PDB file of C-alpha atoms in Angstrom:
ATOM      1  CA  GLN A  74       5.036 -16.119   6.777  1.00 87.00           C
ATOM      2  CA  VAL A  75       1.663 -13.705   8.122  1.00 95.00           C
ATOM      3  CA  GLN A  76      -0.784 -14.094   5.367  1.00 97.00           C
ATOM      4  CA  LEU A  77      -3.775 -12.181   4.630  1.00 98.00           C
ATOM      5  CA  GLN A  78      -7.628 -12.966   3.149  1.00 98.00           C
ATOM      6  CA  GLU A  79      -9.968 -11.027   2.717  1.00 98.00           C
ATOM      7  CA  SER A  80     -14.376 -11.957   2.372  1.00 98.00           C
ATOM      8  CA  GLY A  81     -17.228 -10.318   2.050  1.00 96.00           C
ATOM      9  CA  PRO A  82     -19.866  -9.450   0.028  1.00 97.00           C
ATOM     10  CA  GLY A  83     -18.855  -8.486  -3.293  1.00 96.00           C
ATOM     11  CA  LEU A  84     -22.110  -6.315  -4.247  1.00 98.00           C
ATOM     12  CA  VAL A  85     -23.573  -3.312  -1.896  1.00 98.00           C
ATOM     13  CA  LYS A  86     -26.907  -2.000  -2.549  1.00 98.00           C
ATOM     14  CA  PRO A  87     -26.149   2.436  -3.010  1.00 97.00           C
ATOM     15  CA  SER A  88     -26.510   4.193   0.465  1.00 97.00           C
ATOM     16  CA  GLY A  89     -26.112   0.851   2.480  1.00 98.00           C
ATOM     17  CA  THR A  90     -22.690  -1.055   4.707  1.00 98.00           C
ATOM     18  CA  LEU A  91     -19.431  -2.409   2.847  1.00 98.00           C
ATOM     19  CA  SER A  92     -18.402  -5.307   5.416  1.00 98.00           C
ATOM     20  CA  LEU A  93     -15.669  -6.695   4.799  1.00 98.00           C
ATOM     21  CA  THR A  94     -12.736  -9.316   7.274  1.00 98.00           C
ATOM     22  CA  CYS A  95      -9.805 -10.292   6.814  1.00 98.00           C
ATOM     23  CA  GLY A  96      -8.258 -13.551   7.818  1.00 98.00           C
ATOM     24  CA  VAL A  97      -5.336 -13.964   9.742  1.00 98.00           C
ATOM     25  CA  SER A  98      -3.337 -17.208   9.189  1.00 97.00           C
ATOM     26  CA  GLY A  99       0.577 -17.950  10.183  1.00 95.00           C
ATOM     27  CA  GLY A 100       0.603 -15.323  12.718  1.00 94.00           C
ATOM     28  CA  SER A 101      -1.315 -13.489  15.883  1.00 95.00           C
ATOM     29  CA  VAL A 102      -3.228 -10.123  15.077  1.00 95.00           C
ATOM     30  CA  SER A 103      -2.075  -9.126  18.303  1.00 93.00           C
ATOM     31  CA  THR A 104       2.009  -8.538  17.911  1.00 91.00           C
ATOM     32  CA  ASP A 105       3.769  -5.317  17.346  1.00 90.00           C
ATOM     33  CA  ASN A 106       1.879  -4.188  13.818  1.00 94.00           C
ATOM     34  CA  TRP A 107      -0.569  -2.700  12.323  1.00 97.00           C
ATOM     35  CA  TRP A 108      -3.848  -3.842  10.962  1.00 97.00           C
ATOM     36  CA  GLY A 109      -4.606  -2.106   7.504  1.00 98.00           C
ATOM     37  CA  TRP A 110      -6.912  -1.601   4.207  1.00 98.00           C
ATOM     38  CA  VAL A 111      -5.964  -0.201   0.845  1.00 98.00           C
ATOM     39  CA  ARG A 112      -8.361   0.081  -1.673  1.00 98.00           C
ATOM     40  CA  GLN A 113      -8.184   0.591  -5.789  1.00 98.00           C
ATOM     41  CA  PRO A 114     -11.170   1.272  -8.008  1.00 98.00           C
ATOM     42  CA  PRO A 115     -11.350  -0.545 -11.058  1.00 97.00           C
ATOM     43  CA  GLY A 116      -8.195   0.626 -13.153  1.00 96.00           C
ATOM     44  CA  LYS A 117      -6.872   3.636 -10.860  1.00 97.00           C
ATOM     45  CA  GLY A 118      -4.062   3.714  -8.394  1.00 98.00           C
ATOM     46  CA  LEU A 119      -3.892   2.745  -4.405  1.00 98.00           C
ATOM     47  CA  GLU A 120      -6.001   4.436  -1.351  1.00 98.00           C
ATOM     48  CA  TRP A 121      -4.847   4.240   2.235  1.00 98.00           C
ATOM     49  CA  ILE A 122      -8.488   3.847   4.279  1.00 98.00           C
ATOM     50  CA  GLY A 123      -7.182   2.827   7.839  1.00 97.00           C
ATOM     51  CA  GLU A 124      -5.365   0.847  10.070  1.00 97.00           C
ATOM     52  CA  ILE A 125      -6.133  -0.997  13.744  1.00 97.00           C
ATOM     53  CA  TYR A 126      -3.460  -2.178  16.447  1.00 95.00           C
ATOM     54  CA  HIS A 127      -4.585  -5.199  18.574  1.00 91.00           C
ATOM     55  CA  ILE A 128      -5.335  -2.578  21.706  1.00 92.00           C
ATOM     56  CA  GLY A 129      -7.730  -1.251  19.158  1.00 90.00           C
ATOM     57  CA  SER A 130      -6.031   2.307  18.195  1.00 96.00           C
ATOM     58  CA  THR A 131      -7.398   3.581  14.932  1.00 97.00           C
ATOM     59  CA  ASN A 132      -5.934   5.690  12.384  1.00 96.00           C
ATOM     60  CA  TYR A 133      -7.967   6.633   8.986  1.00 97.00           C
ATOM     61  CA  ASN A 134      -8.193   8.950   6.106  1.00 97.00           C
ATOM     62  CA  PRO A 135      -9.405  11.758   6.831  1.00 96.00           C
ATOM     63  CA  SER A 136     -11.680  11.432   3.615  1.00 95.00           C
ATOM     64  CA  LEU A 137     -13.439   8.470   4.814  1.00 94.00           C
ATOM     65  CA  LYS A 138     -13.240   9.155   8.242  1.00 81.00           C
ATOM     66  CA  SER A 139     -16.833   9.869   8.661  1.00 90.00           C
ATOM     67  CA  ARG A 140     -17.786   6.679   6.795  1.00 97.00           C
ATOM     68  CA  VAL A 141     -14.853   4.230   8.013  1.00 98.00           C
ATOM     69  CA  SER A 142     -15.076   2.190  11.492  1.00 97.00           C
ATOM     70  CA  LEU A 143     -12.062  -0.776  11.667  1.00 98.00           C
ATOM     71  CA  SER A 144     -12.314  -3.425  14.886  1.00 97.00           C
ATOM     72  CA  VAL A 145     -10.176  -6.327  15.384  1.00 97.00           C
ATOM     73  CA  ASP A 146     -11.098  -9.460  17.162  1.00 96.00           C
ATOM     74  CA  LYS A 147      -8.621 -11.253  18.759  1.00 95.00           C
ATOM     75  CA  SER A 148     -10.234 -14.139  19.372  1.00 96.00           C
ATOM     76  CA  LYS A 149     -10.575 -14.734  15.602  1.00 97.00           C
ATOM     77  CA  ASN A 150      -7.628 -13.708  14.491  1.00 97.00           C
ATOM     78  CA  GLN A 151      -9.010 -11.153  11.931  1.00 97.00           C
ATOM     79  CA  PHE A 152      -9.914  -7.917  11.942  1.00 98.00           C
ATOM     80  CA  SER A 153     -13.030  -5.806   9.871  1.00 98.00           C
ATOM     81  CA  LEU A 154     -13.916  -2.785   8.168  1.00 98.00           C
ATOM     82  CA  GLU A 155     -17.580  -1.040   7.530  1.00 98.00           C
ATOM     83  CA  LEU A 156     -17.435   1.638   5.300  1.00 98.00           C
ATOM     84  CA  THR A 157     -21.326   3.557   5.570  1.00 98.00           C
ATOM     85  CA  SER A 158     -23.477   5.029   3.096  1.00 97.00           C
ATOM     86  CA  VAL A 159     -21.403   3.642   0.147  1.00 98.00           C
ATOM     87  CA  THR A 160     -21.664   5.062  -3.440  1.00 98.00           C
ATOM     88  CA  ALA A 161     -20.288   3.909  -6.875  1.00 98.00           C
ATOM     89  CA  ALA A 162     -17.396   5.208  -6.055  1.00 98.00           C
ATOM     90  CA  ASP A 163     -16.437   3.232  -3.711  1.00 98.00           C
ATOM     91  CA  THR A 164     -16.560   0.346  -6.153  1.00 98.00           C
ATOM     92  CA  ALA A 165     -12.922  -0.772  -6.059  1.00 98.00           C
ATOM     93  CA  VAL A 166     -11.011  -3.389  -5.052  1.00 98.00           C
ATOM     94  CA  TYR A 167      -9.699  -3.426  -1.281  1.00 98.00           C
ATOM     95  CA  TYR A 168      -7.075  -5.224   0.028  1.00 98.00           C
ATOM     96  CA  CYS A 169      -6.210  -6.081   3.726  1.00 98.00           C
ATOM     97  CA  ALA A 170      -2.268  -6.309   4.536  1.00 98.00           C
ATOM     98  CA  ARG A 171      -0.213  -5.850   7.982  1.00 97.00           C
ATOM     99  CA  TYR A 172       2.063  -2.827   7.774  1.00 96.00           C
ATOM    100  CA  LYS A 173       5.391  -3.758  10.394  1.00 93.00           C
ATOM    101  CA  VAL A 174       6.313  -0.723  12.599  1.00 89.00           C
ATOM    102  CA  THR A 175      10.180  -1.476  12.976  1.00 88.00           C
ATOM    103  CA  PRO A 176      11.480  -1.310   9.734  1.00 89.00           C
ATOM    104  CA  PRO A 177       7.672   0.087   8.357  1.00 91.00           C
ATOM    105  CA  TYR A 178       6.147  -0.759   5.225  1.00 95.00           C
ATOM    106  CA  PHE A 179       3.533  -3.278   4.125  1.00 95.00           C
ATOM    107  CA  ASP A 180       4.487  -6.746   4.254  1.00 94.00           C
ATOM    108  CA  SER A 181       2.353  -8.775   3.674  1.00 96.00           C
ATOM    109  CA  TRP A 182      -1.290  -7.943   1.812  1.00 98.00           C
ATOM    110  CA  GLY A 183      -4.532 -10.141   0.645  1.00 98.00           C
ATOM    111  CA  ARG A 184      -5.636 -11.146  -2.447  1.00 98.00           C
ATOM    112  CA  GLY A 185      -7.799  -8.556  -2.465  1.00 98.00           C
ATOM    113  CA  THR A 186     -11.329  -8.506  -2.868  1.00 98.00           C
ATOM    114  CA  LEU A 187     -13.603  -6.425  -5.273  1.00 98.00           C
ATOM    115  CA  VAL A 188     -16.749  -4.710  -4.029  1.00 98.00           C
ATOM    116  CA  THR A 189     -19.009  -3.359  -6.070  1.00 98.00           C
ATOM    117  CA  VAL A 190     -22.111  -0.714  -4.946  1.00 98.00           C
ATOM    118  CA  SER A 191     -24.646  -1.270  -7.641  1.00 97.00           C
ATOM    119  CA  SER A 192     -28.440  -1.368  -7.324  1.00 95.00           C
TER     120      SER A 192
ATOM    121  CA  ASP B 298      -2.142  15.740   4.505  1.00 96.00           C
ATOM    122  CA  ILE B 299       1.175  14.733   2.226  1.00 97.00           C
ATOM    123  CA  VAL B 300       0.518  14.179  -1.103  1.00 98.00           C
ATOM    124  CA  MET B 301       2.787  12.225  -3.343  1.00 98.00           C
ATOM    125  CA  THR B 302       3.347  12.612  -7.336  1.00 98.00           C
ATOM    126  CA  GLN B 303       5.552  10.619  -9.283  1.00 98.00           C
ATOM    127  CA  SER B 304       6.541  11.222 -13.139  1.00 98.00           C
ATOM    128  CA  PRO B 305       6.780   9.866 -15.620  1.00 98.00           C
ATOM    129  CA  LEU B 306       3.001   7.794 -15.155  1.00 98.00           C
ATOM    130  CA  SER B 307       4.006   5.666 -18.409  1.00 98.00           C
ATOM    131  CA  LEU B 308       7.347   4.496 -18.927  1.00 97.00           C
ATOM    132  CA  ARG B 309       8.440   1.714 -22.307  1.00 98.00           C
ATOM    133  CA  VAL B 310      11.494   0.554 -21.834  1.00 97.00           C
ATOM    134  CA  SER B 311      13.671  -1.685 -23.943  1.00 97.00           C
ATOM    135  CA  PRO B 312      15.308  -5.004 -21.875  1.00 97.00           C
ATOM    136  CA  GLY B 313      18.425  -4.919 -20.140  1.00 97.00           C
ATOM    137  CA  GLU B 314      17.804  -0.876 -20.590  1.00 98.00           C
ATOM    138  CA  PRO B 315      17.502   0.862 -17.579  1.00 98.00           C
ATOM    139  CA  ALA B 316      14.809   2.862 -16.285  1.00 98.00           C
ATOM    140  CA  SER B 317      13.730   5.943 -13.583  1.00 98.00           C
ATOM    141  CA  ILE B 318      11.178   6.703 -12.037  1.00 98.00           C
ATOM    142  CA  SER B 319      10.777  10.672  -9.361  1.00 98.00           C
ATOM    143  CA  CYS B 320       8.537  10.560  -6.407  1.00 98.00           C
ATOM    144  CA  ARG B 321       8.168  13.860  -4.837  1.00 98.00           C
ATOM    145  CA  SER B 322       6.615  14.675  -1.996  1.00 98.00           C
ATOM    146  CA  SER B 323       4.452  17.701  -0.381  1.00 98.00           C
ATOM    147  CA  ARG B 324       6.776  18.058   2.515  1.00 98.00           C
ATOM    148  CA  SER B 325      10.146  15.978   4.249  1.00 98.00           C
ATOM    149  CA  LEU B 326       9.253  12.753   4.377  1.00 98.00           C
ATOM    150  CA  LEU B 327      12.972  12.700   6.632  1.00 97.00           C
ATOM    151  CA  ASN B 328      12.568  11.896  10.342  1.00 95.00           C
ATOM    152  CA  THR B 329      13.474  13.157  13.494  1.00 95.00           C
ATOM    153  CA  ASN B 330      15.338   9.143  13.608  1.00 94.00           C
ATOM    154  CA  GLY B 331      17.425   9.481  10.327  1.00 95.00           C
ATOM    155  CA  TYR B 332      15.279   7.723   7.894  1.00 96.00           C
ATOM    156  CA  ASN B 333      12.813   9.081   5.206  1.00 98.00           C
ATOM    157  CA  TYR B 334       9.785   6.758   5.848  1.00 97.00           C
ATOM    158  CA  LEU B 335       9.109   6.193   1.941  1.00 98.00           C
ATOM    159  CA  ASP B 336       9.194   3.265   0.340  1.00 98.00           C
ATOM    160  CA  TRP B 337       8.005   1.127  -3.214  1.00 98.00           C
ATOM    161  CA  TYR B 338       5.732  -0.828  -4.512  1.00 98.00           C
ATOM    162  CA  LEU B 339       5.565  -2.907  -7.519  1.00 98.00           C
ATOM    163  CA  GLN B 340       2.148  -3.750  -8.465  1.00 98.00           C
ATOM    164  CA  LYS B 341       2.045  -6.235 -11.162  1.00 98.00           C
ATOM    165  CA  PRO B 342      -0.738  -7.792 -13.376  1.00 97.00           C
ATOM    166  CA  GLY B 343      -3.399  -9.575 -11.339  1.00 96.00           C
ATOM    167  CA  GLN B 344      -1.731  -9.470  -8.754  1.00 97.00           C
ATOM    168  CA  SER B 345      -1.336  -7.486  -5.036  1.00 98.00           C
ATOM    169  CA  PRO B 346       1.500  -4.500  -3.750  1.00 98.00           C
ATOM    170  CA  GLN B 347       5.097  -6.292  -3.149  1.00 98.00           C
ATOM    171  CA  LEU B 348       7.514  -4.247  -1.672  1.00 97.00           C
ATOM    172  CA  LEU B 349      10.863  -3.475  -3.110  1.00 98.00           C
ATOM    173  CA  ILE B 350      12.405  -1.192  -1.213  1.00 98.00           C
ATOM    174  CA  TYR B 351      11.743   0.835   2.389  1.00 98.00           C
ATOM    175  CA  LEU B 352      12.622   3.983   3.766  1.00 97.00           C
ATOM    176  CA  GLY B 353      13.742   5.362   1.287  1.00 97.00           C
ATOM    177  CA  SER B 354      16.775   2.955  -0.232  1.00 97.00           C
ATOM    178  CA  SER B 355      16.875  -0.586   2.154  1.00 97.00           C
ATOM    179  CA  ARG B 356      16.112  -3.348  -0.005  1.00 98.00           C
ATOM    180  CA  ALA B 357      13.398  -5.852   0.809  1.00 96.00           C
ATOM    181  CA  SER B 358      14.508  -9.310   1.056  1.00 95.00           C
ATOM    182  CA  GLY B 359      14.319 -11.410  -2.016  1.00 96.00           C
ATOM    183  CA  VAL B 360      14.948  -8.142  -4.281  1.00 97.00           C
ATOM    184  CA  PRO B 361      16.763  -8.165  -7.022  1.00 96.00           C
ATOM    185  CA  ASP B 362      19.786  -5.848  -6.917  1.00 96.00           C
ATOM    186  CA  ARG B 363      19.031  -4.311  -9.861  1.00 97.00           C
ATOM    187  CA  PHE B 364      16.597  -2.054  -7.887  1.00 98.00           C
ATOM    188  CA  ARG B 365      17.612   0.634  -6.499  1.00 98.00           C
ATOM    189  CA  GLY B 366      16.307   3.776  -3.846  1.00 98.00           C
ATOM    190  CA  SER B 367      18.021   6.625  -3.553  1.00 98.00           C
ATOM    191  CA  GLY B 368      16.952  10.580  -2.190  1.00 98.00           C
ATOM    192  CA  SER B 369      16.235  11.974   0.570  1.00 98.00           C
ATOM    193  CA  GLY B 370      13.706  14.780   1.788  1.00 97.00           C
ATOM    194  CA  THR B 371      11.349  15.473  -0.399  1.00 98.00           C
ATOM    195  CA  ASP B 372      12.675  13.700  -3.886  1.00 98.00           C
ATOM    196  CA  PHE B 373      13.363  10.392  -4.338  1.00 98.00           C
ATOM    197  CA  THR B 374      14.228   7.858  -7.266  1.00 98.00           C
ATOM    198  CA  LEU B 375      13.643   4.450  -8.171  1.00 98.00           C
ATOM    199  CA  LYS B 376      16.314   3.002 -10.452  1.00 98.00           C
ATOM    200  CA  ILE B 377      16.356  -0.248 -12.140  1.00 98.00           C
ATOM    201  CA  THR B 378      19.451  -0.784 -13.536  1.00 97.00           C
ATOM    202  CA  ARG B 379      18.541  -2.933 -16.349  1.00 97.00           C
ATOM    203  CA  VAL B 380      15.204  -3.660 -16.829  1.00 98.00           C
ATOM    204  CA  GLY B 381      13.305  -7.321 -17.704  1.00 97.00           C
ATOM    205  CA  ALA B 382      10.207  -8.811 -18.237  1.00 96.00           C
ATOM    206  CA  GLU B 383       9.384  -9.480 -15.219  1.00 97.00           C
ATOM    207  CA  ASP B 384       9.800  -5.856 -14.238  1.00 98.00           C
ATOM    208  CA  VAL B 385       6.185  -4.716 -15.845  1.00 98.00           C
ATOM    209  CA  GLY B 386       3.556  -3.650 -13.644  1.00 98.00           C
ATOM    210  CA  VAL B 387       2.744  -0.867 -11.602  1.00 98.00           C
ATOM    211  CA  TYR B 388       5.175   1.156  -9.429  1.00 98.00           C
ATOM    212  CA  TYR B 389       4.278   3.121  -7.008  1.00 98.00           C
ATOM    213  CA  CYS B 390       5.735   5.187  -3.866  1.00 98.00           C
ATOM    214  CA  MET B 391       4.285   5.633  -0.736  1.00 98.00           C
ATOM    215  CA  GLN B 392       4.896   7.709   2.310  1.00 98.00           C
ATOM    216  CA  SER B 393       4.278   6.855   6.511  1.00 95.00           C
ATOM    217  CA  LEU B 394       5.640   9.751   7.887  1.00 96.00           C
ATOM    218  CA  GLN B 395       2.555  10.569   9.078  1.00 96.00           C
ATOM    219  CA  THR B 396      -1.500   9.563   8.699  1.00 95.00           C
ATOM    220  CA  PRO B 397      -2.913   9.364   6.135  1.00 97.00           C
ATOM    221  CA  TYR B 398      -0.787   7.826   4.257  1.00 97.00           C
ATOM    222  CA  ALA B 399      -0.177   8.238   0.469  1.00 98.00           C
ATOM    223  CA  PHE B 400       0.356   6.848  -2.324  1.00 98.00           C
ATOM    224  CA  GLY B 401       1.522   8.162  -5.890  1.00 98.00           C
ATOM    225  CA  GLN B 402      -0.868   7.980  -9.182  1.00 98.00           C
ATOM    226  CA  GLY B 403       1.426   4.722  -9.860  1.00 98.00           C
ATOM    227  CA  THR B 404       4.111   4.637 -12.991  1.00 98.00           C
ATOM    228  CA  LYS B 405       3.288   2.039 -15.419  1.00 98.00           C
ATOM    229  CA  LEU B 406       6.292   0.254 -17.144  1.00 98.00           C
ATOM    230  CA  GLU B 407       6.271  -1.748 -19.936  1.00 98.00           C
ATOM    231  CA  ILE B 408       8.743  -3.239 -21.812  1.00 96.00           C
ATOM    232  CA  LYS B 409       8.925  -2.494 -25.868  1.00 95.00           C
TER     233      LYS B 409
END
């Protein structure tokens, strides 16, 4: 069973860059799956951020597209999220998750990490 | 972008009673392969979301058969035939027919 673990700073200053990494264990990022990020502002619902395939193909939510970048590091078996020019509206729990291709669904999720944007 | 709309946004159900959640999409989720790209997730308090139903009506491994997904096109329903205390949390539908994937607003289920 693959396990995912988010890591990164819990506090980011406004206008700064949010950077998170998702470590993958029990499986390889170099498989026929997409690796994604979902966020959840405190007390609110889920928002899909984007996904990356191990060869580097990406899909992003247009609402964040100009500020978000995903990357994958096969040597470390991890993938990462960068979100630039953050504001308080980006305060959320950030989840990484594996999206299976066939059948298509999110089958494994990290525990989530709270990132607060504040000075 | 496809917009997902759930109703109701909250439910209070007595143990053993049924519950039903509706999910509507702004366009058909029926793929050319004949499958509806609609999933249901449950987020229990303090936990990450967990998959309940995929492709509209297929139960994920380990999910009790009291959870039933149905519907096609733009209208979908999640039914719980007999609600238990362990079912409390927020239920989300999600479309994965096309990016950006989109979740419904969530339906909070509480026990009376």
